[in-house]
Coordinates of C-alpha atoms and ligand atoms in Angstrom, one line a residue:
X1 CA 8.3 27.1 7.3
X2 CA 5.6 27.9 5.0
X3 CA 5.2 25.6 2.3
X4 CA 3.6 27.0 -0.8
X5 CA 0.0 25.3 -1.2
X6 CA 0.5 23.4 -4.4
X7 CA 3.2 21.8 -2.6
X8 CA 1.1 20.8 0.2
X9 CA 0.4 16.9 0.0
X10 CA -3.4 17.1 -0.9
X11 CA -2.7 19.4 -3.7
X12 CA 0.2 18.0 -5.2
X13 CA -0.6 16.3 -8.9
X14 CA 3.0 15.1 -9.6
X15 CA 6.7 14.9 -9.0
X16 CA 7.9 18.1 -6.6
X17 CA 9.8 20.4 -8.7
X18 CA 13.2 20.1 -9.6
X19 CA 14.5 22.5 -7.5
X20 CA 13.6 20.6 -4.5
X21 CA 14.2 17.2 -5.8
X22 CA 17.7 18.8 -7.2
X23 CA 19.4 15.5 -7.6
X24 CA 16.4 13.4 -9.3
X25 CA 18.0 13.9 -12.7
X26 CA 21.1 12.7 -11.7
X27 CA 20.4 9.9 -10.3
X28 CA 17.9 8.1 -12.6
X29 CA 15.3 5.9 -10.7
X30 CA 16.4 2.6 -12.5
X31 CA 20.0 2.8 -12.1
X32 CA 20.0 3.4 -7.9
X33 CA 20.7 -0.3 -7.5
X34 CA 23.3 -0.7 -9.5
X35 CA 25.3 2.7 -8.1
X36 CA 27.9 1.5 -5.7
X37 CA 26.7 3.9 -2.9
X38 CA 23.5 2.1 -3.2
X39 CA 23.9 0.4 0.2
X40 CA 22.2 -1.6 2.8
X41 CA 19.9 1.6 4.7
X42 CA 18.8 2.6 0.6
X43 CA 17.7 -1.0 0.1
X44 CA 16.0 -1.5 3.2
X45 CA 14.2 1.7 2.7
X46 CA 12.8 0.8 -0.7
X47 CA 11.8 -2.8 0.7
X48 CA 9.9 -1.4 3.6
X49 CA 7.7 1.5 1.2
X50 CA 7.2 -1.7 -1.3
X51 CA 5.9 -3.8 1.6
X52 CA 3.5 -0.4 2.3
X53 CA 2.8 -0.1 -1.2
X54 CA 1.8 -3.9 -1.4
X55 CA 0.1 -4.3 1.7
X56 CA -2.1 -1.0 0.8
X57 CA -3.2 -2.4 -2.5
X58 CA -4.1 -6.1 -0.8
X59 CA -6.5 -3.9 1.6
X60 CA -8.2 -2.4 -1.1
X61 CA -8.2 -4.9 -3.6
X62 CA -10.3 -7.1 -0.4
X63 CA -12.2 -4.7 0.6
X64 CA -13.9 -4.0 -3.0
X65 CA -14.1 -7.5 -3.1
X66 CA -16.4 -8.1 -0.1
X67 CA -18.3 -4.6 -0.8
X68 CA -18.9 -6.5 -4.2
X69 CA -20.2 -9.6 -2.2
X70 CA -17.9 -12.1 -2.9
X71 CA -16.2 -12.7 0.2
X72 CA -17.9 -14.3 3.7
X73 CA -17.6 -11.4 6.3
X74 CA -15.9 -14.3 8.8
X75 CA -13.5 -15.0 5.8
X76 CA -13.0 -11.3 5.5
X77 CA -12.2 -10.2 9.2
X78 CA -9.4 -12.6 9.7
X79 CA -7.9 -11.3 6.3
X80 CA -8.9 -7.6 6.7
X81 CA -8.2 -6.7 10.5
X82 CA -4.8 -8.1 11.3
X83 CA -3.6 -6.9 8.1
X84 CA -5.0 -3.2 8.6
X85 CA -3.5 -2.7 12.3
X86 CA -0.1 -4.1 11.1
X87 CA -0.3 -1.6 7.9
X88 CA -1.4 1.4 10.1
X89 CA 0.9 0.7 13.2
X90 CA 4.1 0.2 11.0
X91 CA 3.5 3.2 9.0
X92 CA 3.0 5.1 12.2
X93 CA 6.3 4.1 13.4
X94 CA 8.1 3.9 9.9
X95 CA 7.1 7.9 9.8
X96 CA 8.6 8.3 13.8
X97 CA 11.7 7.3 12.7
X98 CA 12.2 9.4 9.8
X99 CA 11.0 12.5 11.8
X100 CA 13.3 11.8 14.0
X101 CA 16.4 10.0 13.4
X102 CA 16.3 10.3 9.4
X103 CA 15.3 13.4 8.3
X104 CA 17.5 15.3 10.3
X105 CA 20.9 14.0 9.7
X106 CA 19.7 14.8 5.4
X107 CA 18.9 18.2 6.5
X108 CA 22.2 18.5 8.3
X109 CA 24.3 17.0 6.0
X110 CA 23.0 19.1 2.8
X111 CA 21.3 22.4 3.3
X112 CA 19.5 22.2 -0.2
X113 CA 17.0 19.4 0.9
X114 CA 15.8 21.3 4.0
X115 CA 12.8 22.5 1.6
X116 CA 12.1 18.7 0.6
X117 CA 12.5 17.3 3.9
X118 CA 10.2 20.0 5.4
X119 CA 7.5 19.3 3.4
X120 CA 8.0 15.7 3.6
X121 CA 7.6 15.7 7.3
X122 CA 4.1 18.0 6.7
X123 CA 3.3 14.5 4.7
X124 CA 3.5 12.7 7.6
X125 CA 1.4 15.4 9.9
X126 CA -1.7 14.9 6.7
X127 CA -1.0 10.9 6.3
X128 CA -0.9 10.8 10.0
X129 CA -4.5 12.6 10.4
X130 CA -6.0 9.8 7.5
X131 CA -4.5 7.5 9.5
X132 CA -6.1 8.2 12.3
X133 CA -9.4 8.1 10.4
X134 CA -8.8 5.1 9.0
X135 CA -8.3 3.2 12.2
X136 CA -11.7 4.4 13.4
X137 CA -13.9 3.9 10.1
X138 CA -11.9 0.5 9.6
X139 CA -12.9 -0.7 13.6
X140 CA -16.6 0.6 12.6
X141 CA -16.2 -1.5 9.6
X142 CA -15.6 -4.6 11.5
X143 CA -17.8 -3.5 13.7
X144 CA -20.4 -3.8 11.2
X145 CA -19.4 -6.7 9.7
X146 CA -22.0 -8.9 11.2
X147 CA -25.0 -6.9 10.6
X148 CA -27.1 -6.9 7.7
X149 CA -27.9 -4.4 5.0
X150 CA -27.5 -0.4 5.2
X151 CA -25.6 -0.1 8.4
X152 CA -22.9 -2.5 7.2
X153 CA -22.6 -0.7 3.3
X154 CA -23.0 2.7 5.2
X155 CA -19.6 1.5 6.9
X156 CA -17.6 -0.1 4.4
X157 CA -18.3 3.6 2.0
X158 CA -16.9 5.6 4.9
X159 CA -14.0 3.1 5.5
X160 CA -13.2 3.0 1.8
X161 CA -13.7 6.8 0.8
X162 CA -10.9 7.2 3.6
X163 CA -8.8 4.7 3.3
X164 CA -8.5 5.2 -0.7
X165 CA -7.6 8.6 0.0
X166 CA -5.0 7.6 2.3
X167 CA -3.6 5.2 -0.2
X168 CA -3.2 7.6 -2.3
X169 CA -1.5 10.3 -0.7
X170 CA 0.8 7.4 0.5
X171 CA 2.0 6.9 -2.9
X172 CA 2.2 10.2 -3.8
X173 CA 4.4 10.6 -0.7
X174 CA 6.2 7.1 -0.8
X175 CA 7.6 8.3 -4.6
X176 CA 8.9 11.8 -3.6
X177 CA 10.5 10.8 -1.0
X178 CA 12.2 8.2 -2.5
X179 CA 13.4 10.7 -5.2
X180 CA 14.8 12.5 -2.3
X181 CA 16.4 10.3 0.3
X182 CA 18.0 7.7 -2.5
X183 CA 19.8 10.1 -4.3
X184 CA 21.0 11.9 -1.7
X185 CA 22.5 8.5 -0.5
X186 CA 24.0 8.2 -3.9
X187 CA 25.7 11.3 -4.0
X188 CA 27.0 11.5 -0.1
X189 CA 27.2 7.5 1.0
X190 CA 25.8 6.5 3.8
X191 CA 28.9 6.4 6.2
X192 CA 28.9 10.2 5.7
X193 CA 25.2 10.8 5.6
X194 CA 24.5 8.4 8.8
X195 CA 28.0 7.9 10.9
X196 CA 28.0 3.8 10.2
Ligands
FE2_1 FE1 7.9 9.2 4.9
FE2_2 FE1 9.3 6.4 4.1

């Protein structure tokens, strides 16, 4: 379906609309875990987008630090590149399994979040393509760790213009989906939502 641009994940400044997020109001962000349909599935989903969120911010809160010169580039790599392939990798497969188990048993089960689920899954196709990126200016980085001057500042720019940009969008998307999927779980259960 076509989505209508200012919905489109680069372009979006806030919230999506009301009329796609229709149970937002109703379901107030601060009261989801005290809601007695607020089960198990909901609470693992919020813990895995806060590890995301987390684990996004340690990246770039490192990587300004060494860009600002106060970290080793040893003492960097072994902080920086184990954490960036487990970041990307699980977010890759965090998005599979929406797309393909989650997404479509919402969109099933209540016809009025096709829209948001649609445009959630064009999320992933955007986040996906940063992701990509990120994974090649972020091995160029390390690449470049160990040599001296332009090359190495040259590398960490390209890694960070791309990686902030990711972060970004990931919160953007991280947020509106939440607004989606926990209310939903709120209002339907899980047991009728997901079959357990
Ligand atoms: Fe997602
Ligand atoms: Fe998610």
């Amino acid at each position: 379906m076509m989505q209508k641009p200012e919905l489109l994940l680069p372009n979006r400044t806030g919230k999506l609309p009301a009329d796609i997020s229709y149970l937002r109001e109703k379901y107030p962000r601060e009261t989801w875990d005290e809601h007695r349909n607020f089960g198990q599935t909901a609470q693992f989903w919020l813990q895995m987008h806060d590890m995301f969120r987390e684990l996004g911010g340690m990246l770039k809160t490192a990587t300004a630090q060494f860009r600002e010169g106060g970290v080793a580039p040893d003492q960097f790599q072994r902080f920086f590149a184990p954490r960036l392939d487990y970041f990307l990798g699980h977010l890759e497969g965090h998005h599979g399994i929406e797309d393909y188990s989650y997404f479509p048993l919402f969109r099933s089960y209540d016809k009025r979040l096709i829209v948001g689920f649609d445009l959630l899954e064009e999320d992933h196709v955007m986040i996906h393509e940063l992701l990509l990126s990120s994974a090649e200016t972020g091995r160029a980085f390390i690449e470049a760790l160990h040599t001296e001057g332009d090359a190495r500042r040259f590398a960490a720019d390209a890694y960070a213009d791309n990686s902030d940009r990711l972060l970004n969008w990931l919160l953007r998307h991280l947020d509106d989906e939440e607004d989606l999927v926990i209310p939903s779980i709120l209002e339907h259960t899980e047991d009728a939502l997901f079959g357990h």
